[in-house]
Coordinates of C-alpha atoms and ligand atoms in Angstrom, one line a residue:
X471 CA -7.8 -47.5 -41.3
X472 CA -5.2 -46.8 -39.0
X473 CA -3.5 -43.1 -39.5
X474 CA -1.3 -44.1 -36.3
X475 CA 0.8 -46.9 -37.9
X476 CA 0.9 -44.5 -41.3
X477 CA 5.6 -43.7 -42.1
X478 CA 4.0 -40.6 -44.6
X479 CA 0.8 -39.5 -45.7
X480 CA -0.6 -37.9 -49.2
X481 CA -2.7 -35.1 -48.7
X482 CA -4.8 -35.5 -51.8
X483 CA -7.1 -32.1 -53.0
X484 CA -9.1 -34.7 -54.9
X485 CA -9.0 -38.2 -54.7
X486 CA -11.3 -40.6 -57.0
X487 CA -12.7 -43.9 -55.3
X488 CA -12.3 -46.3 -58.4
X489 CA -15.2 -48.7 -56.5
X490 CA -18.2 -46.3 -56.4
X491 CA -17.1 -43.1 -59.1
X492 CA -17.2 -40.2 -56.3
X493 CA -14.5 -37.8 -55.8
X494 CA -13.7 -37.1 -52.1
X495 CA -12.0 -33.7 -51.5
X496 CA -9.3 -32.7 -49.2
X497 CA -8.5 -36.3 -47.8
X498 CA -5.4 -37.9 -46.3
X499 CA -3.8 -41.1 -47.5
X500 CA -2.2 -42.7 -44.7
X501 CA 1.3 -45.1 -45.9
X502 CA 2.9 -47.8 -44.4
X503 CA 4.9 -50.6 -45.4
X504 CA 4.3 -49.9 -49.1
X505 CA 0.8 -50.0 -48.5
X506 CA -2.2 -47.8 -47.6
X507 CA -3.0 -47.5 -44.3
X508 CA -5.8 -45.0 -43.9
X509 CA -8.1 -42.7 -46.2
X510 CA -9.9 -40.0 -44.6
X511 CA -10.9 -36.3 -44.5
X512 CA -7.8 -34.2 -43.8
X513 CA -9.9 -32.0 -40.8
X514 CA -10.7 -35.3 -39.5
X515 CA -6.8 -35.9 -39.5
X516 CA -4.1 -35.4 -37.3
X517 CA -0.7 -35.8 -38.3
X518 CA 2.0 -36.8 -35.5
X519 CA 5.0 -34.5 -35.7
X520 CA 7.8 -35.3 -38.1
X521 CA 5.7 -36.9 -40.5
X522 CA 5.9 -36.2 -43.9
X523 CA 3.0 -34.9 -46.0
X524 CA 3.3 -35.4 -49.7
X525 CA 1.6 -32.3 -50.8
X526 CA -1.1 -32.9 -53.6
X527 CA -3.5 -30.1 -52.6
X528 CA -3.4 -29.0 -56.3
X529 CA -3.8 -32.6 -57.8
X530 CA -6.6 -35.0 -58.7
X531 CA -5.7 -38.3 -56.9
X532 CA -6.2 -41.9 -58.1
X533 CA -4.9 -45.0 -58.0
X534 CA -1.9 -46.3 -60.4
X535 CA -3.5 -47.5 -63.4
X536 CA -2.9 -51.0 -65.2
X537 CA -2.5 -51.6 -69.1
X538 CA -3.2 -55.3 -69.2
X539 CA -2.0 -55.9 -72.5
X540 CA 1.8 -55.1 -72.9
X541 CA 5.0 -56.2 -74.3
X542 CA 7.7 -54.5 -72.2
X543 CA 10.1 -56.5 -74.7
X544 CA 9.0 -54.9 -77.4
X545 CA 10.5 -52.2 -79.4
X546 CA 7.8 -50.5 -81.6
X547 CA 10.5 -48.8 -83.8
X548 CA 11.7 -52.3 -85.4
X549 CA 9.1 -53.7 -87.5
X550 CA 9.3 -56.4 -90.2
X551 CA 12.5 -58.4 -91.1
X552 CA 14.6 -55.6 -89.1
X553 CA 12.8 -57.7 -85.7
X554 CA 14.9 -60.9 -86.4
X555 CA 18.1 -59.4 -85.6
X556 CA 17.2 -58.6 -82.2
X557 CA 17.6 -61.2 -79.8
X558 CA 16.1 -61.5 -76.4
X559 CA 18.8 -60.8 -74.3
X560 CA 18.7 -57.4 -76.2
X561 CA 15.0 -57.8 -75.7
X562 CA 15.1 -57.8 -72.2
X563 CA 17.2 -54.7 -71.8
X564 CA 15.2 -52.7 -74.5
X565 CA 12.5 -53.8 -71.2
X566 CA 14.3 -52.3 -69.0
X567 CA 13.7 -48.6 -70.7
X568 CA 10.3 -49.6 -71.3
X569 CA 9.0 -50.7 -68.0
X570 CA 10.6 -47.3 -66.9
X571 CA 8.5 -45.3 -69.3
X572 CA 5.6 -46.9 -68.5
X573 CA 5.6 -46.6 -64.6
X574 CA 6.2 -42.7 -65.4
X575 CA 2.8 -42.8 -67.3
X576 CA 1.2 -43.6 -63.9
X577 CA 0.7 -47.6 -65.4
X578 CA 2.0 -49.0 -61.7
X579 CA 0.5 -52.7 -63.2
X580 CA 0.9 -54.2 -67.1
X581 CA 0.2 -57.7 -67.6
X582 CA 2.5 -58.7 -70.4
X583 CA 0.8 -61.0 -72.9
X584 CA 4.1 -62.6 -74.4
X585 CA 7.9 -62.3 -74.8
X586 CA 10.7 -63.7 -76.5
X587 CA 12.8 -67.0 -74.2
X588 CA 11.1 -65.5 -70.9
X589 CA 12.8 -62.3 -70.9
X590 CA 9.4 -60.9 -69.5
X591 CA 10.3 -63.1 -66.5
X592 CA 13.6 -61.6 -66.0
X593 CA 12.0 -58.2 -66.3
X594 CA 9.6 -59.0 -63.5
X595 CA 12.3 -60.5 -61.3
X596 CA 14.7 -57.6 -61.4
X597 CA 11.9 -55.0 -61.1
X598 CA 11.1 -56.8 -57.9
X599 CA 14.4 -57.0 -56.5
X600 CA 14.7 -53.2 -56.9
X601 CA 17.4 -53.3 -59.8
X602 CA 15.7 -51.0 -61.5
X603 CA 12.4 -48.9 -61.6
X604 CA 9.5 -50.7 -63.4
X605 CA 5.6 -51.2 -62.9
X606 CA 4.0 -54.7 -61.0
X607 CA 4.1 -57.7 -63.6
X608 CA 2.1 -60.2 -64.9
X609 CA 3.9 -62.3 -67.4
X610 CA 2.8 -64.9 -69.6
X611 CA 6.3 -66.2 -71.2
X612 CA 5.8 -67.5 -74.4
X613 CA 2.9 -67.1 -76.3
X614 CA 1.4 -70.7 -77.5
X615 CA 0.2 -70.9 -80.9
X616 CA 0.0 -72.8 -83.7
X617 CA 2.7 -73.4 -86.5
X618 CA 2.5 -70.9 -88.8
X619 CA -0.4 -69.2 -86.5
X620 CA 0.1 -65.2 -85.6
X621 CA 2.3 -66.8 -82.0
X622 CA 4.7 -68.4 -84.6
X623 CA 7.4 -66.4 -86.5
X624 CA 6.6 -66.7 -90.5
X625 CA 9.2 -64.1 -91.8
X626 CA 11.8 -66.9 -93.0
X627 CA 12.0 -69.4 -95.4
X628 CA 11.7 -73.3 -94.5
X629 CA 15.7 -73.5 -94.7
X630 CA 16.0 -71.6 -91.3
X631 CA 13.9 -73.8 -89.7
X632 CA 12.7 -71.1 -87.5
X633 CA 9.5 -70.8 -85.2
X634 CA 8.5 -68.9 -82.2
X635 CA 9.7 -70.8 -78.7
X636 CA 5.6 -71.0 -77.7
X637 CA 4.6 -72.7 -81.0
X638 CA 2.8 -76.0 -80.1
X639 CA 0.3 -78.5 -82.0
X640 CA -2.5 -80.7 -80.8
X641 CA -4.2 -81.1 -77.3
X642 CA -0.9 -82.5 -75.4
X643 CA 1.5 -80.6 -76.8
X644 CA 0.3 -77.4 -75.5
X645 CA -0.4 -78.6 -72.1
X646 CA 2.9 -79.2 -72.2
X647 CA 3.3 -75.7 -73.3
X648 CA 1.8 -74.4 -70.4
X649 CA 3.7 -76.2 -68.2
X650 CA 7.1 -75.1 -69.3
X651 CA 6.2 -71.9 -68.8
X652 CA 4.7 -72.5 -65.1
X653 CA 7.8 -74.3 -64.7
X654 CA 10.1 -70.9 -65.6
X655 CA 7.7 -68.7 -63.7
X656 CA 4.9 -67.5 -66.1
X657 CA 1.8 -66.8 -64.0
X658 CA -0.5 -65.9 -66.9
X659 CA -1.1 -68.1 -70.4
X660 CA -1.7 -66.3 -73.5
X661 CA -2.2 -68.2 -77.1
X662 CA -3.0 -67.4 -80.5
X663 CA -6.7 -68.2 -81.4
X664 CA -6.5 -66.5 -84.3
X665 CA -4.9 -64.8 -87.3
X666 CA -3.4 -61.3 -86.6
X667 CA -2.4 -57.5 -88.0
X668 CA 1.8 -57.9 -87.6
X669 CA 2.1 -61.1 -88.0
X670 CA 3.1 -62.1 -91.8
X671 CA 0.7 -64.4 -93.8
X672 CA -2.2 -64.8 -91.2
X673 CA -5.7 -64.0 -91.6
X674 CA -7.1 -62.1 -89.2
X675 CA -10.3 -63.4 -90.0
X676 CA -9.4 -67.2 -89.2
X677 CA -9.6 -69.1 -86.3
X678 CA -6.0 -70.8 -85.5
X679 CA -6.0 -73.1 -82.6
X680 CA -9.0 -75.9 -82.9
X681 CA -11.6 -75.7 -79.8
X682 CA -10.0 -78.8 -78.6
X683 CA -6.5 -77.3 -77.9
X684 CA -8.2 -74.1 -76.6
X685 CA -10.0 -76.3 -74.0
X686 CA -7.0 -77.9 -73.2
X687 CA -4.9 -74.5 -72.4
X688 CA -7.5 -73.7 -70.4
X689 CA -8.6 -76.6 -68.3
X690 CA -4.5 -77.1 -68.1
X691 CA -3.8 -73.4 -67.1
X692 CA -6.8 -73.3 -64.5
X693 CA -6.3 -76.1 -63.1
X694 CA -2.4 -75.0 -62.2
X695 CA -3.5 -71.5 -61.1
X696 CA -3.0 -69.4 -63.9
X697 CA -5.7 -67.4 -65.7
X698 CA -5.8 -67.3 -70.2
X699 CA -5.7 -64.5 -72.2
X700 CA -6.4 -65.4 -76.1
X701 CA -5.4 -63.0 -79.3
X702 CA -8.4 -63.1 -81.3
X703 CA -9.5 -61.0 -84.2
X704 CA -12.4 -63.0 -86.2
X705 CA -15.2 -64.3 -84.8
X706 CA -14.6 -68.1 -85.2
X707 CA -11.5 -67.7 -82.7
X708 CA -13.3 -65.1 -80.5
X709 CA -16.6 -67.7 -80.2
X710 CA -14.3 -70.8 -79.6
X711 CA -12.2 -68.7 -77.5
X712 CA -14.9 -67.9 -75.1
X713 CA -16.4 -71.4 -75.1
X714 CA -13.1 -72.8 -74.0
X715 CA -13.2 -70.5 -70.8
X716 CA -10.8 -68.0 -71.0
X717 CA -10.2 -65.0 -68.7
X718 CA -10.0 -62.5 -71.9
X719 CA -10.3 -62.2 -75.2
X720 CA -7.6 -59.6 -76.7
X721 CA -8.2 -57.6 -79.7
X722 CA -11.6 -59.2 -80.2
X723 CA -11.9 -56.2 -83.5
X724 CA -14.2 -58.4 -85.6
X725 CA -16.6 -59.7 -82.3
X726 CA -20.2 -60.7 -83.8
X727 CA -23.0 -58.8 -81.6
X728 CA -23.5 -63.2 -81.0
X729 CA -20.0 -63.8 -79.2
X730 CA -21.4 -60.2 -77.3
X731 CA -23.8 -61.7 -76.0
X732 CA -21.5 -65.0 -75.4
X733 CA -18.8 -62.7 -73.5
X734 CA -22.0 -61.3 -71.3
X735 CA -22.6 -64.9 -70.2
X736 CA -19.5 -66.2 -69.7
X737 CA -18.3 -63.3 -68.1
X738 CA -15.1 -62.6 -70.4
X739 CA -13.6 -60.1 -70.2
X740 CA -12.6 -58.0 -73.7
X741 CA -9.2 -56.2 -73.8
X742 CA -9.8 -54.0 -76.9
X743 CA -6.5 -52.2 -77.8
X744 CA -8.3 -49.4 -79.6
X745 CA -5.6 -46.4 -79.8
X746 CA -2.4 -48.6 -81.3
X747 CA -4.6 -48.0 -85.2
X748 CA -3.4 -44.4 -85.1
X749 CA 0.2 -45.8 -84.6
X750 CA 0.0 -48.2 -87.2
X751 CA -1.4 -46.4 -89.9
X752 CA 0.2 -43.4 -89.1
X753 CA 4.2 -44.2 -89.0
X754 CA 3.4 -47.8 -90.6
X755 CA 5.4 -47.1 -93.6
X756 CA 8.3 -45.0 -92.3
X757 CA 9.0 -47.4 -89.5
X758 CA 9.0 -50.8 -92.1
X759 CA 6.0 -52.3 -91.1
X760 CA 5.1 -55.1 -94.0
X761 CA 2.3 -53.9 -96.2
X762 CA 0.1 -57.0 -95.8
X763 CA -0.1 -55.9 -91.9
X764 CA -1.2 -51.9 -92.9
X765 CA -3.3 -53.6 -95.5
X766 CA -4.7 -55.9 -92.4
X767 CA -5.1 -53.1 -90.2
X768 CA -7.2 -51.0 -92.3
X769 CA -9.7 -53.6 -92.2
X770 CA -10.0 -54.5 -88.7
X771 CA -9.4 -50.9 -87.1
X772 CA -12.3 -49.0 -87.5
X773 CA -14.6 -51.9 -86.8
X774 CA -12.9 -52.5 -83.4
X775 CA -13.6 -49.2 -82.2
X776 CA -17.4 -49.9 -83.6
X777 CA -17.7 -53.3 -81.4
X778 CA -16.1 -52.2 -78.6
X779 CA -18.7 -49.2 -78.6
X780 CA -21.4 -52.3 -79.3
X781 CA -20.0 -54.9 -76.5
X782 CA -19.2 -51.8 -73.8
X783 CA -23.3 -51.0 -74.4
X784 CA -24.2 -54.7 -74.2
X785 CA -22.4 -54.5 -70.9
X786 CA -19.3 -56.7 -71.4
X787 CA -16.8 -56.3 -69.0
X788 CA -14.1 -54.2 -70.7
X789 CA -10.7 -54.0 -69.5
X790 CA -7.8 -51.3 -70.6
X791 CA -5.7 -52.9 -72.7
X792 CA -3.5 -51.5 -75.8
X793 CA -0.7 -53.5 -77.3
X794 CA 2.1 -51.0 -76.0
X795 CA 5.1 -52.5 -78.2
X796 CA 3.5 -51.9 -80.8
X797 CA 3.4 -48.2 -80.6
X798 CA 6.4 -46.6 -77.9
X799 CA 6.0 -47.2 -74.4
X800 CA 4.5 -44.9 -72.3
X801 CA 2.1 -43.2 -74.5
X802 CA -0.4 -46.0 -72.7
X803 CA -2.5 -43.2 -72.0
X804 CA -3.9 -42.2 -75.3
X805 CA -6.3 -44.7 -75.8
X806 CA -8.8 -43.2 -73.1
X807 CA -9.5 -40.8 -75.5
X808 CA -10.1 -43.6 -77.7
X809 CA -12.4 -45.6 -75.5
X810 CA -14.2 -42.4 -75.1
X811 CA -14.8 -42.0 -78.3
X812 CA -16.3 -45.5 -78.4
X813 CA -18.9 -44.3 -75.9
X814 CA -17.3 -45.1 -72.5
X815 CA -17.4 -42.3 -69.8
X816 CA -14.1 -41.4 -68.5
X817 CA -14.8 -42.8 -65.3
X818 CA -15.9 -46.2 -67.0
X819 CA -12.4 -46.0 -68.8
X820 CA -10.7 -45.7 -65.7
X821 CA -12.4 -48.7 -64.0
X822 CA -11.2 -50.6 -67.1
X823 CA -7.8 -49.5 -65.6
X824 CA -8.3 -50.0 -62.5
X825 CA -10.8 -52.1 -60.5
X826 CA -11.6 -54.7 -63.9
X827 CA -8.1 -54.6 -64.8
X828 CA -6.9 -55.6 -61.3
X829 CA -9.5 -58.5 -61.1
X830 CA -8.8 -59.6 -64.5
X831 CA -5.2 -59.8 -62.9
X832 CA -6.3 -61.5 -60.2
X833 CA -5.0 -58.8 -58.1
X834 CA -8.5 -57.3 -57.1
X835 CA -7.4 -56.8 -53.2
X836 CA -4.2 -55.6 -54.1
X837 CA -4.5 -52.8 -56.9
X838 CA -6.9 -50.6 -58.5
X839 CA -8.3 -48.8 -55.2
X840 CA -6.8 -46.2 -52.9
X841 CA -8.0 -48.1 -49.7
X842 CA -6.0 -49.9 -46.3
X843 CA -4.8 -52.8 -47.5
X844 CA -4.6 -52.0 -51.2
X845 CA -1.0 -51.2 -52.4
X846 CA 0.1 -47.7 -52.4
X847 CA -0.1 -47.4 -56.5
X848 CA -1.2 -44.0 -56.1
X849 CA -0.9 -41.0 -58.9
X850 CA -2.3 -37.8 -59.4
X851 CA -2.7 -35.0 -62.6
X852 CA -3.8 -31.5 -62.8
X853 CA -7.3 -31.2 -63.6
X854 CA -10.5 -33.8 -63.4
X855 CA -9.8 -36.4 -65.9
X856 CA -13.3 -37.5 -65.4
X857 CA -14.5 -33.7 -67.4
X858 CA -11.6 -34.5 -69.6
X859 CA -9.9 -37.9 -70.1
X860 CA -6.7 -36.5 -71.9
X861 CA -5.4 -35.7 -67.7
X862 CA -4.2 -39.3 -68.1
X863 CA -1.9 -38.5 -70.5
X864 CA 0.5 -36.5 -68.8
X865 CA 0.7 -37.8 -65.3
X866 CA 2.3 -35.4 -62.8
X867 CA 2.9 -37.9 -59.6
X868 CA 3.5 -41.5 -59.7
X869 CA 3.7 -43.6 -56.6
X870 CA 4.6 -47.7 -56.6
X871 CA 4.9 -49.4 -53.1
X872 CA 4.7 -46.6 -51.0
X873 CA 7.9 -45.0 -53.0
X874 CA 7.9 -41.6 -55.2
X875 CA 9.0 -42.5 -58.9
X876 CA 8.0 -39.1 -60.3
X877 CA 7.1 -35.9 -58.3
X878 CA 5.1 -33.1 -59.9
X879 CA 7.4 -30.1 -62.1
X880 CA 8.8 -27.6 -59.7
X881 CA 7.8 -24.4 -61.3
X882 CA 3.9 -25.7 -61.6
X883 CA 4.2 -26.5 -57.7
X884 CA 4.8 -22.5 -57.2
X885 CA 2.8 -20.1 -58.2
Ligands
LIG1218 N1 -0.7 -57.3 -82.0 C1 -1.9 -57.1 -82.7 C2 -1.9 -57.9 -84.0 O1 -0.8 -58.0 -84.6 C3 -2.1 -55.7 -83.1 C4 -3.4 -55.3 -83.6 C5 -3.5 -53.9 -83.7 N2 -4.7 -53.4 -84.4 C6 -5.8 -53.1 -83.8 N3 -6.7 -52.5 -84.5 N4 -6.0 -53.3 -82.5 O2 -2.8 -58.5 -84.4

């Protein structure tokens, strides 16, 4: 690294290298140009006068972390019928206060599996251009799924006529599907393979999409560049899922220890969103969610958590992943508790944030690492989240780009 070239410099009292799992003390992160520059023990250091020093002496030090299964559009406080009176231009603004929320969590990266007319794209676009704060994007536009499918919208009756925008049938038509949303700017593809938990009069159980139309998404969405993330609950999807070829199988709750072993050898990567249960069971009834979806959710919760303790010992690549939008934005952090539980070690839960997540992303020279040439996503809590995972939920410094979005409290600074 070059320390020279570096604008500012963190000093970090504990920094964690995502790559290997060791914790170097005392070391100096070297900025430039939104990116890091150099890393390297503050005695070996010298800073040029005038420089600023971001003083994190008392902090543990890592890079931003990455949820890779968002909706930013998503407001978890309207459930049921009360969701089709929201539109998506009211969508995209309810985004706005979301992305916010979730960069303050220290999540610098989402990958957002799904929004209404491409307001996810707008959201991405204006958080790039600087019009307001929000983390890095992925965005896969509409979701394709089948009519009727947990992608489509079943809460009216046939005189509406109504059905999700990413709703698509047979081989061509979703190839077509992914191609419109290329065409607006998508630069991830996520479909329905199977039933799901909110949607109304799916089972999670069944496979939706055929194997046919998942190998067509795929081989489509490969061959123009962009990488497929599939819901999946039951195993039928999950298995056709992962024969098709896709990056990542979300949800994946009712996995057989079969499709396991599948994932292994395909190398798919699971996204098991295993805190949002506590959510829906918990506020499910006061906040209107439909009583088929509570009833749904009692019977896949649990056994997610089970198989993603089963497919994390088979050694399937998990990344973190957990349906913010479903639950409030910004509480991202909760569910490495959860994956704790499941039998990950906190470091293992923070690789599925970090390193897994950003090459599940495609993004694995760009995020995930505090290292020159990696972005500075950099963010640091009180206390070793590795002896206690619940640091990550209340993040004291966030960094994007080289630029401070949140500073640590004042009166903890002094003692
Ligand atoms: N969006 C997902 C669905 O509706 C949420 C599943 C939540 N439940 C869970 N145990 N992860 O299917």
């Amino acid at each position: 690294g070059d320390a020279e070239a570096a604008e500012h410099f963190i000093h970090a009292g504990h920094m964690l290298d995502t790559a290997t799992g060791s914790v170097l003390d005392d070391q100096l992160i070297g900025i430039a140009n939104g990116r890091v520059v150099s890393v390297a023990p503050r005695g070996d250091s010298r800073v040029p006068e005038g420089v600023r020093v971001i003083d994190l002496a008392d902090h543990f030090v890592l890079p931003g972390l990455t949820d890779a299964h968002v909706h930013l559009t998503s407001d978890a406080t309207i459930q049921g019928h009360t969701r089709l009176g929201r539109g998506s231009h009211r969508a995209a603004l309810f985004g706005v206060r979301a992305a916010r929320d979730t960069l303050a969590a220290g999540f610098t990266t989402v990958r957002n599996v799904g929004a209404p007319n491409f307001a996810d794209l707008a959201l991405r676009d204006a958080i790039e251009a600087g019009d307001f704060p929000g983390p890095r994007m992925r965005v896969a536009g509409k979701s394709l799924g089948m009519t009727g499918g947990h992608c489509d919208n079943n809460l009216l009756p046939p005189e509406f006529g109504h059905r999700s925008g990413g709703v698509a049938d047979g081989p061509w038509a979703v190839r077509e599907q992914v191609r419109k949303n290329l065409k607006y700017g998508a630069d991830t593809i996520k479909f329905c393979a199977t039933g799901g938990v909110m949607s109304k009069g799916t089972a999670t159980g069944a496979r939706q999409y055929t194997l046919e139309e998942m190998q067509a998404i795929v081989e489509e969405a490969h061959a123009l560049g962009m990488r497929v993330a599939a819901h999946a609950h039951g195993d039928a999807g999950i298995e056709l899922a992962i024969r098709a070829g896709v990056d990542s199988v979300e949800h994946a709750s009712l996995i057989s220890p079969a499709s396991i072993a599948l994932a292994r050898e395909y190398g798919t990567a699971l996204v098991m969103d295993v805190y949002v249960s506590d959510y829906i069971l918990g506020m499910g009834e006061e906040i209107g969610i439909l009583e088929e979806s509570l009833e749904k959710e009692r019977e896949v919760g649990q056994t997610q958590r089970d198989n993603l303790r089963r497919a994390h010992e088979a050694g399937v690549r998990i990344v973190f992943g957990s349906d913010a939008g479903v639950y409030p934005h910004g509480q991202n952090g909760k569910q490495f508790e959860r994956m704790v539980d499941a039998g990950m070690t906190p470091l293992e839960t923070i690789q599925a944030a970090t390193i897994h997540a950003a090459e599940l992303l495609d993004w694995a020279e760009d995020i995930g690492r505090i290292a020159p040439g990696f972005h500075a996503d950099i963010i640091a809590v009180s206390g070793n989240p590795l002896e206690d995972v619940t640091k990550l939920e209340s993040v004291a410094f966030v960094m994007k780009g080289g630029v401070e979005h949140k500073v640590p409290d004042a009166k903890k600074l002094s003692p």
